XYZ file of C-alpha atoms in Angstrom:
542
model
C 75.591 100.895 78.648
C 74.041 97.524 79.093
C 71.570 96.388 81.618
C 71.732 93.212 83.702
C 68.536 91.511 84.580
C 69.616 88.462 86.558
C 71.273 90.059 90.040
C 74.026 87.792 91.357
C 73.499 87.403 95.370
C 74.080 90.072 97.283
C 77.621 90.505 98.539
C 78.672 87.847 95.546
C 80.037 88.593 92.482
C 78.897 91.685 90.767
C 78.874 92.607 87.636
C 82.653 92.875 86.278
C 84.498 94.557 83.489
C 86.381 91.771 82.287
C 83.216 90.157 80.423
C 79.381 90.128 81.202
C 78.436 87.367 83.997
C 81.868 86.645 85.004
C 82.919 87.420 88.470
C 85.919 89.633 89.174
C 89.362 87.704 89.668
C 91.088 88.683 92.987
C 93.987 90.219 90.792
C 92.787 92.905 89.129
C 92.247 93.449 84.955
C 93.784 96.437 83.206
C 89.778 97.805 82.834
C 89.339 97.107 86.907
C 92.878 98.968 87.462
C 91.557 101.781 85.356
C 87.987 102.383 87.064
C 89.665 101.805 90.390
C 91.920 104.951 89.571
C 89.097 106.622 87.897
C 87.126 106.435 91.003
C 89.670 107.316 93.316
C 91.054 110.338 91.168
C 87.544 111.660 91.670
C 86.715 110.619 95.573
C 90.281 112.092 96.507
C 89.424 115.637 95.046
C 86.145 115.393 97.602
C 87.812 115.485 100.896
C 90.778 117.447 99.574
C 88.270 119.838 98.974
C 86.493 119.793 102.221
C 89.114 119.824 104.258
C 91.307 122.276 102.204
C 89.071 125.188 101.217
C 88.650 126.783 104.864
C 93.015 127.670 103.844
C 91.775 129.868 101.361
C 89.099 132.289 103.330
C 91.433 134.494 104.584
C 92.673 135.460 100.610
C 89.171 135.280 99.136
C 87.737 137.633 101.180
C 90.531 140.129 100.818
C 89.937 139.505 97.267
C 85.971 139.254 97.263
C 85.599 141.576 100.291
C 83.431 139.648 101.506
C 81.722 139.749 104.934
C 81.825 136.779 107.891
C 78.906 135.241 106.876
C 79.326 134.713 102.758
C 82.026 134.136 103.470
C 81.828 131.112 105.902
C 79.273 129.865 103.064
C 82.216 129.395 101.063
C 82.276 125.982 102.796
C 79.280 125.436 104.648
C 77.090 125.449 100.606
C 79.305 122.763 99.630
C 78.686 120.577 103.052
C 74.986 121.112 103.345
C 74.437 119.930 99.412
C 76.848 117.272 99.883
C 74.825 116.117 102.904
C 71.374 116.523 101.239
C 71.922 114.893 97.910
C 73.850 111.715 98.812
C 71.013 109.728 99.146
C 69.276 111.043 96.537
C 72.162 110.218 94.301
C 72.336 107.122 95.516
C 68.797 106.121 94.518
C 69.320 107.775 91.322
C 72.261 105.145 90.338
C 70.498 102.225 90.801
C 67.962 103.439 87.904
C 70.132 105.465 85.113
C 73.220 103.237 85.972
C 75.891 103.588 88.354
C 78.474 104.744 85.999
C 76.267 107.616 84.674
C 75.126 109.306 87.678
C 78.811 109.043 88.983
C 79.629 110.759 85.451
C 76.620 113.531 86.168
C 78.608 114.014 89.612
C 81.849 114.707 88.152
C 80.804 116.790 85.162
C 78.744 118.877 87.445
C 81.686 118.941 89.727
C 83.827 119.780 87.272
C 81.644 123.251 86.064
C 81.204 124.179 89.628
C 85.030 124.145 90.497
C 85.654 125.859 87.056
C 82.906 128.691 88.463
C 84.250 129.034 91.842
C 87.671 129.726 90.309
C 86.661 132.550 88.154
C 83.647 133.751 90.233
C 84.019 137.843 90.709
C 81.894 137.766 93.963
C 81.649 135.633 97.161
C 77.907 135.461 96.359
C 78.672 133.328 92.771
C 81.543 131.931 94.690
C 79.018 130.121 97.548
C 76.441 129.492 94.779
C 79.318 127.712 92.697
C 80.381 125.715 95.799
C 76.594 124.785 96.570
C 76.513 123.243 92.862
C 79.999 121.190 93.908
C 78.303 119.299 96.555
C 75.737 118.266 94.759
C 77.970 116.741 92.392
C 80.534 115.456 95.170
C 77.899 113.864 96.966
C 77.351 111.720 93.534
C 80.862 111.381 93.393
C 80.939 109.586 96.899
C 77.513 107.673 96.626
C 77.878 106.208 92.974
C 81.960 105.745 93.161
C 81.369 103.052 96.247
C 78.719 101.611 94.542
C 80.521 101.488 91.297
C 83.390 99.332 93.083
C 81.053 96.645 94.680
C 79.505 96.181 91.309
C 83.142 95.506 89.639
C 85.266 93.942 92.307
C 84.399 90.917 94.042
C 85.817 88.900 97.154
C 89.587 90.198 97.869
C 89.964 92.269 95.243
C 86.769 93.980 96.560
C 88.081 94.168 99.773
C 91.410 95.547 98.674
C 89.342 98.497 96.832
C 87.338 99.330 99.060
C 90.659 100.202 101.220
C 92.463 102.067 99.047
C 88.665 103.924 98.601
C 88.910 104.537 102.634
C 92.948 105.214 102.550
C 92.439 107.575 99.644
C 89.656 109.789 101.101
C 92.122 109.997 104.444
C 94.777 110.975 102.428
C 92.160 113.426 100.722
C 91.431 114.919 103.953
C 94.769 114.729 105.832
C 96.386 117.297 103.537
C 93.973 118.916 101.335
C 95.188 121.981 103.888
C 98.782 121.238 102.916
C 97.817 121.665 99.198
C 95.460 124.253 99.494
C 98.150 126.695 101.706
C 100.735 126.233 98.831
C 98.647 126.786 96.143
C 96.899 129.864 98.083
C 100.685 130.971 98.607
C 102.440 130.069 94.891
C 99.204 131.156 92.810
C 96.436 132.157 94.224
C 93.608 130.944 95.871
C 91.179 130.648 92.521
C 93.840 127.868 91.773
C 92.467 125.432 94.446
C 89.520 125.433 92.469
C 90.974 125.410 89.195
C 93.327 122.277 89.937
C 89.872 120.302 91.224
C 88.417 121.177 87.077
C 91.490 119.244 85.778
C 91.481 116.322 87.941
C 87.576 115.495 87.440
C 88.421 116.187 83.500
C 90.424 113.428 83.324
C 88.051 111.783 85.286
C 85.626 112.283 82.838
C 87.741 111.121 80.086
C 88.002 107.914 81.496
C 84.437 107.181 81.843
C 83.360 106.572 78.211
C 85.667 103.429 78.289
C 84.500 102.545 81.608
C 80.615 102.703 81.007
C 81.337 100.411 77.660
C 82.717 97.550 78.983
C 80.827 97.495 82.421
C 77.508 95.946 83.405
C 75.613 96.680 86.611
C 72.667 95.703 88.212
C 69.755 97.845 88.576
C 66.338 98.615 90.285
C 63.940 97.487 86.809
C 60.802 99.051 86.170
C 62.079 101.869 88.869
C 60.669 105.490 88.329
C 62.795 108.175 90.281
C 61.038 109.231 93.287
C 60.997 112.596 93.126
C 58.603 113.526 95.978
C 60.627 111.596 98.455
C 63.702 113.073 97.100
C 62.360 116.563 97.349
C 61.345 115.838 101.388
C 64.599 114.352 101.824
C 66.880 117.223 100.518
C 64.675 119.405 102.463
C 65.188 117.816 105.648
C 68.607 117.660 105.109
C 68.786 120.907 103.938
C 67.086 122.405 107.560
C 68.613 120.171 109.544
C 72.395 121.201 108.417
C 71.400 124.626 108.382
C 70.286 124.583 112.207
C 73.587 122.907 112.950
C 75.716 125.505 111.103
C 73.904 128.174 112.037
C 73.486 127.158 115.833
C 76.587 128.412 117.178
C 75.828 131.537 115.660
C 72.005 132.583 116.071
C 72.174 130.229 119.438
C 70.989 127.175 119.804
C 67.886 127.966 121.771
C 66.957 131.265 119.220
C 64.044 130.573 117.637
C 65.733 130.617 114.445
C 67.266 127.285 114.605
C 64.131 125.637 117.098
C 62.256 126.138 113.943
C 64.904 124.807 111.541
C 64.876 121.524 113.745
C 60.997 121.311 114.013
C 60.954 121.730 110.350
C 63.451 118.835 109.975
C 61.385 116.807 112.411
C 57.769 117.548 110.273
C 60.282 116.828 106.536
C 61.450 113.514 108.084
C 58.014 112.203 109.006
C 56.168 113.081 105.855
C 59.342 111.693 103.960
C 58.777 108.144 106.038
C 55.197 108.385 105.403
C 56.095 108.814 101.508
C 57.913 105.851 101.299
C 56.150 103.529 102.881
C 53.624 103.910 100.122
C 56.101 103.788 97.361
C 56.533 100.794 95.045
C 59.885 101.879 94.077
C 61.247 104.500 97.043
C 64.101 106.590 97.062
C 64.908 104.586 100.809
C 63.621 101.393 100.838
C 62.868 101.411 104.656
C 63.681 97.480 104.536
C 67.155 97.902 103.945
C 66.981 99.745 107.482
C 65.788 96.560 109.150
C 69.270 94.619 108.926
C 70.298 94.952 112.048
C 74.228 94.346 110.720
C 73.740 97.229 108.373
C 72.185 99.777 110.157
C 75.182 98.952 112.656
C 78.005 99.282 110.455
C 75.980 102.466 109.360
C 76.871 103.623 112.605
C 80.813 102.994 112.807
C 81.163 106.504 110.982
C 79.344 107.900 113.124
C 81.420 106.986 116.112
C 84.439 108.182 114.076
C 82.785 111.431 113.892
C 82.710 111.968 117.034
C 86.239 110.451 118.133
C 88.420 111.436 115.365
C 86.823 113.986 113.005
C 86.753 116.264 116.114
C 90.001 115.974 117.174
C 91.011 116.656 113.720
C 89.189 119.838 113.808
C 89.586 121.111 116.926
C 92.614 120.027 118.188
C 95.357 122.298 116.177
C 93.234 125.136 118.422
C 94.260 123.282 121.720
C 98.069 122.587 120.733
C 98.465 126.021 119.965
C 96.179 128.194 122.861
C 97.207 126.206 125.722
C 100.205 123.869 124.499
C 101.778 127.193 123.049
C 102.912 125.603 120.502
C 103.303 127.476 116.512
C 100.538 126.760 113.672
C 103.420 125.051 111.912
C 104.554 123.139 114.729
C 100.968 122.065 115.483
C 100.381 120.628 112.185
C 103.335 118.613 112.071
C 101.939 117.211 115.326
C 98.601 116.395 113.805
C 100.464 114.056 111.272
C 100.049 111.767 114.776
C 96.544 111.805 114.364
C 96.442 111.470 110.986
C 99.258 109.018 109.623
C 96.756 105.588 110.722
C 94.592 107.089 108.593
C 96.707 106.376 105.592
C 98.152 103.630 106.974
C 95.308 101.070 107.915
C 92.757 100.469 105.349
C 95.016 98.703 103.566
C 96.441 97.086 106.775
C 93.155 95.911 107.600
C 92.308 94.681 103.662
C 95.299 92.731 104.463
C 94.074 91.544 107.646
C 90.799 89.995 106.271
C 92.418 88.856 103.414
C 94.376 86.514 105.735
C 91.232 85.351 107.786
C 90.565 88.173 110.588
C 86.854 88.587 111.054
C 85.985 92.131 109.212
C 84.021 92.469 111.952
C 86.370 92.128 114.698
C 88.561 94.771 112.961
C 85.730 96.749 112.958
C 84.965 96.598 116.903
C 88.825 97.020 117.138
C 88.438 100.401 115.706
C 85.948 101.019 117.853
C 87.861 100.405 121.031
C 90.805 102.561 119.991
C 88.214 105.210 119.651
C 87.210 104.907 123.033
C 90.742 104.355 124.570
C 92.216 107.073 122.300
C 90.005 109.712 123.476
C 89.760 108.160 127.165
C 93.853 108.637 126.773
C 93.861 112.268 125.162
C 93.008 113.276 128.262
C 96.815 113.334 129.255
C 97.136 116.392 127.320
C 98.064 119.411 129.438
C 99.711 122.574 129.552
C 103.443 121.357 130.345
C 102.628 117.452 128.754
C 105.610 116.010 127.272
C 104.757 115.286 123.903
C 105.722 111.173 124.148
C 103.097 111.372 126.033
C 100.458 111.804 123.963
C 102.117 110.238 120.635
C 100.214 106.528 121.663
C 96.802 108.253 122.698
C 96.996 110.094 119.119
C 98.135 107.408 116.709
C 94.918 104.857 118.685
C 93.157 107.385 117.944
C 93.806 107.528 113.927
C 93.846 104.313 114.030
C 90.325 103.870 115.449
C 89.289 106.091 111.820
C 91.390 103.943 110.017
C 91.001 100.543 110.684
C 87.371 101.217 109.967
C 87.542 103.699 106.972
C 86.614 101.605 103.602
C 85.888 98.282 105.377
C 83.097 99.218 106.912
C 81.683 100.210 103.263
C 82.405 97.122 101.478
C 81.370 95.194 104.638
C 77.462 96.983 104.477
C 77.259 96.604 100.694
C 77.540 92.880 100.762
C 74.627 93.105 102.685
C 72.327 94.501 100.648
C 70.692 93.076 96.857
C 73.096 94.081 94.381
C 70.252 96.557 92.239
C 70.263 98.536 95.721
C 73.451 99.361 96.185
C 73.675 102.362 95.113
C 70.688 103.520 97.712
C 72.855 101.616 100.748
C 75.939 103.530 99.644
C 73.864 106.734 99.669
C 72.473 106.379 103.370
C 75.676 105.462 104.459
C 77.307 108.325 102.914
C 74.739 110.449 104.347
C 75.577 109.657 107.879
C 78.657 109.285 107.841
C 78.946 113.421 106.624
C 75.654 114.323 108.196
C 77.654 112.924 111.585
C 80.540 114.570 110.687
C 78.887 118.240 111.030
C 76.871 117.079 114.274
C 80.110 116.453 115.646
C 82.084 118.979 115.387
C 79.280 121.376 115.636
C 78.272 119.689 119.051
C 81.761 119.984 119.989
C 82.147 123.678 119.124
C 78.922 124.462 121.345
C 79.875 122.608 124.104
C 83.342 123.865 124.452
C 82.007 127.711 124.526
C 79.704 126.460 126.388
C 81.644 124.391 129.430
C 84.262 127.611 128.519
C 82.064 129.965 129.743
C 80.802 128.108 133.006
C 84.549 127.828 133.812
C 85.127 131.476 133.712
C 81.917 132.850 135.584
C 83.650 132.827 138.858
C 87.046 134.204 138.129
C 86.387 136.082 135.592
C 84.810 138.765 137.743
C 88.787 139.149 139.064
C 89.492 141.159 135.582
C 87.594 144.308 135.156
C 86.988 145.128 131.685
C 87.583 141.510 130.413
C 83.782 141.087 129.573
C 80.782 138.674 129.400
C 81.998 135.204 129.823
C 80.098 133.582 126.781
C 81.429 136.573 124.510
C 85.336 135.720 125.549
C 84.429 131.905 125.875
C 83.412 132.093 121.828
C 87.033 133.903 120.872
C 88.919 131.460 123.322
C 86.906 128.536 121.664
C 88.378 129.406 118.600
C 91.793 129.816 119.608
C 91.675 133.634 119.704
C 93.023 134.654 123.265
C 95.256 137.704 122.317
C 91.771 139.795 122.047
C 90.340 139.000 124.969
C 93.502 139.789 126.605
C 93.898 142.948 125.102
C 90.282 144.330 126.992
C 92.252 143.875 130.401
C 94.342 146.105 131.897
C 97.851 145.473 130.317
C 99.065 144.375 134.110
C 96.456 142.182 134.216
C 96.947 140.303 130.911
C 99.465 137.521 131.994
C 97.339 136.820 134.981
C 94.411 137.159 132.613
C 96.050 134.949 130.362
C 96.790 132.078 132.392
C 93.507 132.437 133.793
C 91.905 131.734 129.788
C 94.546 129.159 129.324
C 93.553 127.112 132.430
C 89.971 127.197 131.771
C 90.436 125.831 127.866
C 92.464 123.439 129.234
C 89.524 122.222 131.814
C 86.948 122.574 128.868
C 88.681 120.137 126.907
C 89.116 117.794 129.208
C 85.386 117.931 129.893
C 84.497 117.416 126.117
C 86.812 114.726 125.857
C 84.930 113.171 128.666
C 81.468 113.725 126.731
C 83.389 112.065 123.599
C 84.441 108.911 125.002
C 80.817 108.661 126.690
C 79.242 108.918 123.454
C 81.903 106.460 121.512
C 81.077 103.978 123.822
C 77.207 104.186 123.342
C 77.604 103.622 120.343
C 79.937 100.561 120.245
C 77.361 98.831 122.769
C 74.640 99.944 119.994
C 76.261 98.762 117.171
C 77.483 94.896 118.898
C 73.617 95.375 120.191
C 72.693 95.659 116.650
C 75.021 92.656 115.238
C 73.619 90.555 117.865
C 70.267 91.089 116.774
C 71.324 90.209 113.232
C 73.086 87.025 114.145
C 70.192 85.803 115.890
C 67.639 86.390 113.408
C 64.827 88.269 114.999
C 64.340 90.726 111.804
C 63.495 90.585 107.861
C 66.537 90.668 105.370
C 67.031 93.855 104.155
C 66.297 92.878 100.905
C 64.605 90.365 99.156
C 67.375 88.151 98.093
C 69.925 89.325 100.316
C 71.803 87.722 102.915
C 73.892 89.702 105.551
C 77.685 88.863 105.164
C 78.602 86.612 107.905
């Protein structure tokens, strides 16, 4: 695989696949068509796998018998490598070569899914799944940075859509695919179906690599100290946050794991300033525009990825509605999600300011949780549809634009490292969130049952219940009262998960809208140039 020595500008024409030099057409070549598909074959077994393995607990710990906490590893190894790597990997691919290190990702990938679907214990199971985030979080980092290197104006910004619409997909029913799989064949089949999708992945690369140059970081040397303090901050900062509803989040335990991650970050900054070639290249940081659309993920975090999480829980505790039935509701919250990237590719394509769209999406985050707040016990369910599909659409509009939008930004031999910190926070975000959210609603749960709970003898401690009810479980803490007491009791749980959410949805909008004055704070500061250019040779788009 050839080298390129002469970057174009940043956000300008890459290198393409059609011939050395020349930039990519808007319509796309048969070898453009083919790593487009080869990159989203490979970014579409990610989410699906995040999203979809959680279906498959309940059978592989009858099957492993397996206790809570291995067993919860099952998915919590794959998101704390995924989250520690993706920079690393990012910095990686703009030494060895884009193509490569996304190839090392899938390969690796590949093995790890093949292990988790033959693994005889949960232990080589969650060991297995550890190894598949490192190579997903490769898979993420390099395939974005792989498709700002070959595409170029529209066709770039049609990519980079179906890269955001894909992943949505990925995630909106990788629990679809997982339940009928877990139900037809068995649960080692989720894994097993992920091994043949990155194999023909991997088939494809070999063609790819040969006719693609890329841009990279010359005379670079990998920088494995800053790598090693990154991973490990990472690594003890997603461990406090998984572990933190479980140990508590004032236990000692996870104070530690968070003053660890505070001590890893600041040697890790202190690394890299001294570096001639760092694994972050703290300048990149300074672009005001890219550290803001940095952030937009982060806002969809917090808007939509907890709603998507927690929400099923609500429809069905206090809506009363089935798990089946609650589902199809959630296709509400999710069907923007398919539908806008490439509504919004359209959009720009036509003359809308990217960034506009962007600060759309983060409106309808704000409005859409602001308006979720209509939910209630007896809500019609017209009434919520709007408040649901703003929401989605405040994830969509946003998902894939915001990526090619931040890569133009940066030189063309760093992209790979931009596409890696973005990556990072976007997932690292992702577990805040719904971790934050989890915490808070035992915790507003349990404030909201201290005074009447006291009316139910034998019901218990209100932070015990509040932890089942958080999770949807009321039928055991029901089952501790007196069985004359348990529709009264009941009601009583119902009303005061219905109050808690309410609350957090409060919280959620409040934090949504920090951001969005952060991030137009941060654009502003951009526009009127009051900081370097994160990069030397860069210019930020627009």
């Amino acid at each position: 695989m050839s080298t390129q020595t002469e970057h174009p500008p940043a956000g300008g024409g890459a290198a393409g696949v059609a011939e050395p030099g020349q930039s990519a057409a808007p319509g796309a070549t048969p070898r453009q068509t083919l790593t487009l598909l080869t990159v989203l074959l490979a970014v579409f077994v990610v989410p699906t796998s995040i999203s979809g393995t959680a279906v498959a607990l309940p059978d592989i710990g009858a099957d492993t018998h397996a206790t809570l906490v291995p067993l919860q590893w099952v998915v919590n190894a794959f998101n704390v490598a995924f989250a520690c790597f993706t920079l690393a990997w990012g910095s990686v691919a703009d030494i060895i070569g884009r193509v490569r290190a996304f190839g090392l990702g899938a390969g690796i990938y590949a093995v790890a899914s093949l292990a988790s679907a033959l693994a005889s214990n949960v232990i080589m199971l969650d060991v297995a799944r550890a190894l598949a985030g490192v190579g997903g979080a490769a898979i993420f980092s390099c395939g974005s940075a792989i498709l700002s290197t070959v595409f170029d104006g529209p066709a770039r910004g049609k990519a980079f859509a179906l890269f955001g619409t894909v992943a949505g997909i990925g995630v909106g029913i990788g629990p679809s695919l997982s339940g009928v799989l877990v139900q037809g064949v068995g649960w080692r089949w989720v894994f097993a179906l992920h091994t043949l999708a990155l194999g023909l992945v991997l088939l494809a690369l070999p063609v790819i690599a040969r006719r693609t140059t890329e841009p990279r970081r010359q005379g670079a040397r990998i920088d494995v100290l800053g790598s090693v303090l990154f991973i490990l901050a990472m690594l003890l900062l997603t461990t406090a946050i998984v572990q933190g509803s479980q140990w508590g989040w004032a236990s000692a335990g996870v104070l530690s794991l968070f003053a660890g991650t505070l001590v890893a970050l600041a040697l890790f900054a202190a690394v890299e300033k001294r570096r001639d070639h760092p694994m972050l290249d703290l300048s990149v940081l300074a672009n005001g525009r890219y550290l803001a659309l940095c952030l937009v993920p982060v806002a969809a975090s917090f808007g939509f990825v907890t709603m998507l999480t927690y929400l099923p829980s609500y429809l069905t505790a206090v809506s009363g509605y089935s798990s089946g039935t609650a589902g199809l509701i959630m296709v509400l919250l999710t069907l923007p999600v398919f539908a806008c990237p490439m509504l919004a590719a359209k959009l720009v394509a036509r003359g809308v300011s990217a960034l506009t769209l962007i600060y759309v999406s983060l409106g309808c985050l704000v409005v859409g949780d602001a308006t979720l707040t209509l939910f209630g016990q007896n809500v019609a369910l017209m009434a919520v549809a709007v408040p649901m599909l703003v929401t989605g659409a405040g994830m969509g509009l946003s998902a894939g634009l915001v990526d090619g939008q931040a890569l133009e930004i940066v030189a063309p031999e760093k992209a790979g490292m931009a596409a890696g910190f973005l990556n990072t926070l976007r997932l690292g975000s992702e577990a805040i969130a719904v971790a934050i959210y989890g915490s808070l609603l035992a915790t507003v749960l349990a404030s909201r049952m201290r005074d009447g709970i006291g009316d139910f003898p034998g019901a218990g401690d209100p932070a015990t219940v509040a932890n089942e009810v958080a999770g949807g479980n009321m039928t055991g803490p029901a089952s501790a009262v007196d069985a004359s007491a348990r529709g009264d009791f009941t009601d009583f749980l119902v009303r005061s998960y219905d109050s808690a959410f309410h609350t957090i949805l409060w919280v959620l909008t409040g934090i949504c809208l920090v951001l969005f004055l952060i991030i137009g704070a941060l654009v502003r500061t951009s526009r009127d140039g009051r900081e370097p250019s994160a990069a030397t040779g860069s210019q930020a788009a627009g």
